[in-house]
Coordinates of C-alpha atoms in Angstrom, one line a residue:
M168 CA -1.5 8.3 -13.2
N169 CA -1.9 12.0 -13.9
A170 CA 0.5 14.8 -13.5
N171 CA -1.4 16.1 -10.2
S172 CA -0.3 12.5 -8.9
L173 CA 3.0 12.7 -9.7
G174 CA 3.5 16.3 -8.1
E175 CA 1.7 14.8 -4.8
A176 CA 5.2 12.5 -4.5
R177 CA 8.1 12.8 -2.3
R178 CA 11.3 12.6 -4.8
V179 CA 14.2 10.6 -3.3
D180 CA 17.7 10.4 -3.8
A181 CA 18.5 6.6 -5.4
R182 CA 20.8 4.7 -7.3
I183 CA 19.9 1.5 -9.2
G184 CA 22.3 -1.2 -10.7
Y185 CA 22.0 -1.4 -14.6
L186 CA 24.1 -3.4 -17.1
L187 CA 27.1 -2.3 -18.7
A188 CA 26.7 -1.8 -22.6
S189 CA 29.7 -4.1 -22.5
S190 CA 28.1 -7.1 -20.9
T191 CA 26.9 -9.0 -24.0
I192 CA 27.0 -12.6 -22.7
N193 CA 25.1 -12.6 -19.8
R194 CA 24.4 -15.8 -17.7
R195 CA 24.3 -16.8 -14.2
F196 CA 25.4 -20.2 -13.3
C197 CA 23.7 -21.8 -10.0
A198 CA 25.5 -24.6 -8.4
P199 CA 23.9 -25.9 -5.1
H200 CA 25.9 -23.5 -2.7
E201 CA 26.6 -20.6 -5.2
D202 CA 25.8 -18.4 -7.5
V203 CA 28.0 -16.5 -10.1
N204 CA 26.6 -13.8 -12.8
T205 CA 28.8 -12.9 -16.0
S206 CA 27.1 -9.6 -16.2
E207 CA 28.6 -6.6 -15.1
Y208 CA 26.7 -3.6 -13.8
T209 CA 27.1 -0.3 -12.7
E210 CA 24.9 2.0 -10.7
Y211 CA 22.9 5.4 -12.0
P212 CA 20.9 8.3 -10.3
V213 CA 17.2 7.2 -11.2
N214 CA 14.1 9.2 -11.1
M215 CA 12.7 7.3 -7.7
R216 CA 9.3 8.3 -6.1
D217 CA 7.8 7.5 -2.5
G218 CA 4.4 6.1 -3.2
S219 CA 2.9 6.2 0.4
G220 CA -0.4 8.1 0.0
L221 CA -0.8 7.5 -2.9
E222 CA -1.1 3.6 -2.9
A223 CA -5.1 3.6 -4.4
R224 CA -3.8 5.2 -7.4
F225 CA -1.7 2.2 -8.8
D226 CA -3.0 -0.6 -11.0
A227 CA -1.5 -3.8 -11.5
D228 CA -2.3 -3.8 -15.1
V229 CA -1.7 -0.2 -15.9
H230 CA 1.5 0.2 -13.9
G231 CA 2.5 -3.4 -13.5
F232 CA 2.7 -3.6 -9.7
Q233 CA 0.1 -3.0 -7.0
L234 CA 0.0 -2.6 -2.9
L235 CA -2.4 -4.8 -0.9
S236 CA -3.4 -4.6 2.2
N237 CA -3.0 -7.9 3.2
P238 CA -3.0 -8.9 6.8
T239 CA -1.9 -12.5 7.9
T240 CA -1.9 -14.3 11.2
F241 CA 1.2 -16.1 10.2
S242 CA 4.1 -15.5 11.8
R243 CA 6.5 -18.3 11.6
W244 CA 9.1 -17.0 9.4
D245 CA 12.3 -19.3 10.6
D246 CA 10.0 -22.6 9.7
K247 CA 10.3 -23.3 6.2
A248 CA 7.8 -26.3 6.3
A249 CA 5.3 -24.0 8.3
I250 CA 5.7 -21.3 5.3
E251 CA 5.4 -24.0 2.4
R252 CA 2.4 -25.6 4.6
D253 CA 0.3 -22.6 5.7
Y254 CA 1.5 -19.6 3.9
E255 CA 2.0 -20.6 0.5
P256 CA -1.8 -22.0 0.3
E257 CA -3.1 -18.5 2.2
Q258 CA -1.2 -16.4 -0.2
L259 CA -1.8 -18.3 -3.4
E260 CA -5.8 -18.0 -2.8
V261 CA -5.6 -14.1 -2.1
V262 CA -3.8 -13.8 -5.3
R263 CA -6.0 -16.0 -7.0
K264 CA -9.3 -13.8 -6.0
F265 CA -7.4 -10.7 -6.7
L266 CA -6.7 -12.0 -10.6
G267 CA -9.8 -13.6 -10.9
A268 CA -7.8 -16.5 -12.4
D269 CA -9.2 -19.8 -12.8
R270 CA -6.2 -22.2 -11.8
M271 CA -2.9 -21.3 -9.9
V272 CA 0.5 -22.9 -9.4
N273 CA 2.4 -22.5 -6.4
L274 CA 6.5 -21.7 -7.3
G275 CA 7.6 -21.4 -3.8
H276 CA 8.8 -18.2 -1.9
A277 CA 12.5 -16.7 -1.2
L278 CA 13.3 -15.0 2.4
R279 CA 15.3 -12.3 2.2
T280 CA 17.6 -9.7 4.3
T281 CA 19.9 -7.1 4.2
G282 CA 21.6 -8.0 7.1
D283 CA 23.6 -11.5 7.7
T284 CA 22.3 -14.2 5.4
V285 CA 24.1 -16.9 6.9
A286 CA 22.9 -16.1 10.3
R287 CA 19.6 -15.7 8.9
D288 CA 19.4 -18.4 6.6
M289 CA 18.1 -16.0 4.1
K290 CA 19.3 -14.6 0.5
P291 CA 20.5 -10.9 0.1
A292 CA 18.4 -8.3 -1.9
A293 CA 18.6 -8.1 -5.4
S294 CA 19.8 -4.5 -6.0
E295 CA 20.3 -4.4 -9.8
A296 CA 17.4 -3.7 -12.7
H297 CA 16.0 -6.8 -13.6
V298 CA 12.5 -8.9 -14.6
D299 CA 12.7 -12.4 -13.3
F300 CA 11.1 -14.1 -16.6
E301 CA 12.0 -13.2 -19.9
T302 CA 9.4 -13.8 -22.5
R303 CA 9.9 -16.7 -24.5
A304 CA 10.9 -18.4 -21.5
A305 CA 7.6 -17.3 -19.7
R306 CA 5.6 -19.3 -22.0
A307 CA 7.9 -22.2 -22.2
Y308 CA 7.3 -22.2 -18.3
A309 CA 3.9 -21.8 -18.1
E310 CA 2.8 -24.1 -20.7
S311 CA 4.9 -27.0 -18.9
L312 CA 3.2 -25.9 -15.0
H313 CA 0.4 -26.4 -16.8
A314 CA 0.6 -29.6 -18.1
E315 CA 2.0 -31.0 -15.0
H316 CA -0.3 -29.3 -12.6
H317 CA -3.5 -29.2 -14.7
P318 CA -3.3 -32.0 -17.5
D319 CA -7.7 -32.1 -17.4
A320 CA -8.1 -28.6 -17.5
P321 CA -9.1 -26.9 -20.7
P322 CA -6.5 -24.6 -22.3
F323 CA -5.6 -21.4 -21.0
S324 CA -5.7 -18.4 -22.9
R325 CA -3.8 -16.0 -20.7
F326 CA -1.3 -16.9 -17.8
V327 CA 0.9 -14.4 -15.6
A328 CA 3.8 -15.1 -13.5
F329 CA 4.0 -12.8 -10.7
S330 CA 5.6 -12.0 -7.3
F331 CA 4.0 -11.2 -3.9
W332 CA 6.1 -9.5 -1.8
R333 CA 6.2 -8.6 2.0
P334 CA 8.2 -6.8 4.0
L335 CA 9.0 -8.8 8.2
T336 CA 9.7 -5.7 9.7
P337 CA 8.6 -2.2 10.1
P338 CA 9.4 1.1 7.9
P339 CA 11.4 2.4 7.1
H340 CA 13.8 0.1 5.5
D341 CA 17.3 0.6 4.6
W342 CA 17.0 -1.5 1.2
P343 CA 13.5 -1.3 0.2
L344 CA 12.1 -2.6 -3.2
A345 CA 11.3 -0.3 -5.9
V346 CA 9.5 -0.9 -8.9
V347 CA 8.9 1.0 -12.3
D348 CA 5.9 2.4 -13.8
F349 CA 5.4 0.0 -17.0
R350 CA 4.3 2.6 -18.7
S351 CA 7.9 4.5 -19.1
V352 CA 9.8 1.5 -20.4
D353 CA 9.8 0.3 -24.2
P354 CA 8.3 -2.7 -25.1
D355 CA 12.0 -3.8 -26.7
E356 CA 13.7 -3.1 -23.1
G357 CA 15.7 -6.1 -21.8
E358 CA 18.5 -8.6 -22.3
R359 CA 18.1 -12.1 -21.8
N360 CA 20.1 -13.4 -19.1
V361 CA 20.5 -17.3 -18.9
L362 CA 20.3 -19.3 -16.4
V363 CA 22.5 -22.3 -16.3
W364 CA 22.0 -25.1 -13.3
C365 CA 25.1 -26.6 -12.9
D366 CA 26.6 -29.3 -9.9
E367 CA 30.2 -26.5 -10.0
I368 CA 30.7 -23.2 -10.8
P369 CA 32.8 -23.9 -14.7
P370 CA 36.3 -22.6 -14.7
R371 CA 36.3 -18.9 -15.1
E372 CA 37.7 -19.0 -18.6
T373 CA 34.9 -21.4 -19.5
W374 CA 32.3 -18.5 -18.7
F375 CA 31.7 -17.4 -22.3
D376 CA 32.3 -20.2 -24.4
P377 CA 28.9 -21.5 -26.2
I378 CA 26.5 -23.7 -24.5
E379 CA 24.5 -26.1 -26.8
G380 CA 20.8 -25.6 -26.2
E381 CA 21.3 -22.3 -24.3
E382 CA 18.2 -20.5 -26.4
G383 CA 16.0 -22.6 -24.5
F384 CA 17.2 -22.5 -20.9
P385 CA 15.2 -20.6 -18.2
A386 CA 16.1 -16.4 -18.4
A387 CA 15.1 -13.2 -16.7
F388 CA 15.7 -10.1 -18.1
I389 CA 18.1 -7.6 -17.1
F390 CA 18.2 -3.9 -18.3
H391 CA 20.6 -0.9 -19.6
H392 CA 20.1 2.4 -18.3
N393 CA 16.8 4.6 -19.4
P394 CA 16.6 7.9 -17.4
D395 CA 12.8 7.6 -18.9
H396 CA 12.4 5.0 -16.3
R397 CA 10.2 5.9 -13.4
W398 CA 11.0 4.2 -10.2
W399 CA 8.6 4.3 -6.9
H400 CA 9.1 3.0 -3.7
F401 CA 6.4 2.8 -0.8
S402 CA 8.4 4.1 2.3
K403 CA 5.4 3.1 4.8
I404 CA 5.1 -0.2 3.6
T405 CA 4.2 -2.4 6.5
P406 CA 4.2 -6.2 7.2
D407 CA 0.3 -6.1 6.9
D408 CA 1.1 -5.1 3.2
T409 CA 2.0 -7.2 0.1
L410 CA 3.1 -5.6 -3.3
F411 CA 1.7 -7.8 -6.0
L412 CA 4.3 -7.3 -8.9
K413 CA 3.9 -8.8 -12.5
F414 CA 6.6 -11.1 -13.9
H415 CA 5.2 -11.6 -17.2
D416 CA 1.1 -11.4 -18.6
S417 CA 0.7 -12.8 -21.6
D418 CA -1.9 -10.3 -22.4
H419 CA 0.4 -7.5 -23.8
S420 CA -2.6 -4.9 -24.0
R421 CA -2.2 -4.7 -20.2
A422 CA 1.1 -3.7 -18.4
W423 CA 3.0 -6.9 -18.4
R424 CA 6.1 -6.9 -16.6
C425 CA 7.5 -4.9 -13.7
I426 CA 11.1 -4.1 -13.6
H427 CA 12.2 -3.9 -9.9
S428 CA 15.4 -3.8 -8.1
A429 CA 16.4 -2.7 -3.8
F430 CA 17.9 0.3 -3.7
R431 CA 19.6 1.6 -0.5
D432 CA 17.8 4.8 0.8
T433 CA 19.8 7.4 2.2
S434 CA 16.7 9.7 2.9
E435 CA 15.7 7.6 6.2
P436 CA 18.2 9.0 9.0
N437 CA 17.0 5.9 11.1
P438 CA 16.4 3.1 8.7
N439 CA 15.4 -1.1 10.0
M440 CA 17.1 -3.8 8.4
R441 CA 14.6 -5.1 5.8
E442 CA 13.7 -8.7 6.0
S443 CA 11.1 -9.8 3.1
I444 CA 9.2 -12.8 2.0
E445 CA 8.6 -13.0 -1.7
F446 CA 6.0 -15.9 -2.5
R447 CA 5.8 -16.4 -6.5
G448 CA 3.3 -18.3 -8.4
M449 CA 1.6 -18.5 -11.6
A450 CA -2.0 -17.8 -12.7
F451 CA -3.7 -19.4 -15.4
F452 CA -6.9 -18.0 -17.3
D453 CA -9.5 -19.7 -19.4

């Protein structure tokens, strides 16, 4: 995106949660009904712009994200089985065609709300800068998925782990999703946030004890504050749109990841409560 494009974009006052330098052992303990993060964050003001009206100037292979017009007739968002049966396969095919991939794996969905998560049976919006897959973990997961779901296929030369995010409520949103221009991120940025599955959350005094085999656990990237990060959101995104973003692209000659986070938008006087669906998948290329 050139300087003229940047000059056209509306600036927005925004704050994003970033990892504290003192947070050196980062783990996310996940029990059946509870998650606990050991990471510590604080909010920083960020360079946030509104990309609405400039949608056509973003490219997933350049910026790490891309907004697509993608209407759907599906509307049964309170029916998990219907989402899995009807919506997920539909969106998987949309992404396959968008990427030109040879094979796909469906990784399911997550419904999120900024309202009552219990009453709506949804997850809260994530409000810290992160990418859901760390490099080594993404590669291991891709190899495992391909072997499981496509055992007779030829070896893949490239994979893309992705999110396909759709708002379910009209704009403007109280906590919109924001994304970072890949070109403003240093290649060596990011700390591992290790996912630890457990039957119950361990006692607090053991959270930082050594865990055997931790290097091979699933992990995400979380980030220290970088004032050079160029954040974007789309204030006019509607339920007929989807935002494609890369968790990891094994082809590092392209934009290969997209830092993202929700943020409270105080520029809108009467925002709507955000509800959204995130569909995830893995694309493979011969």
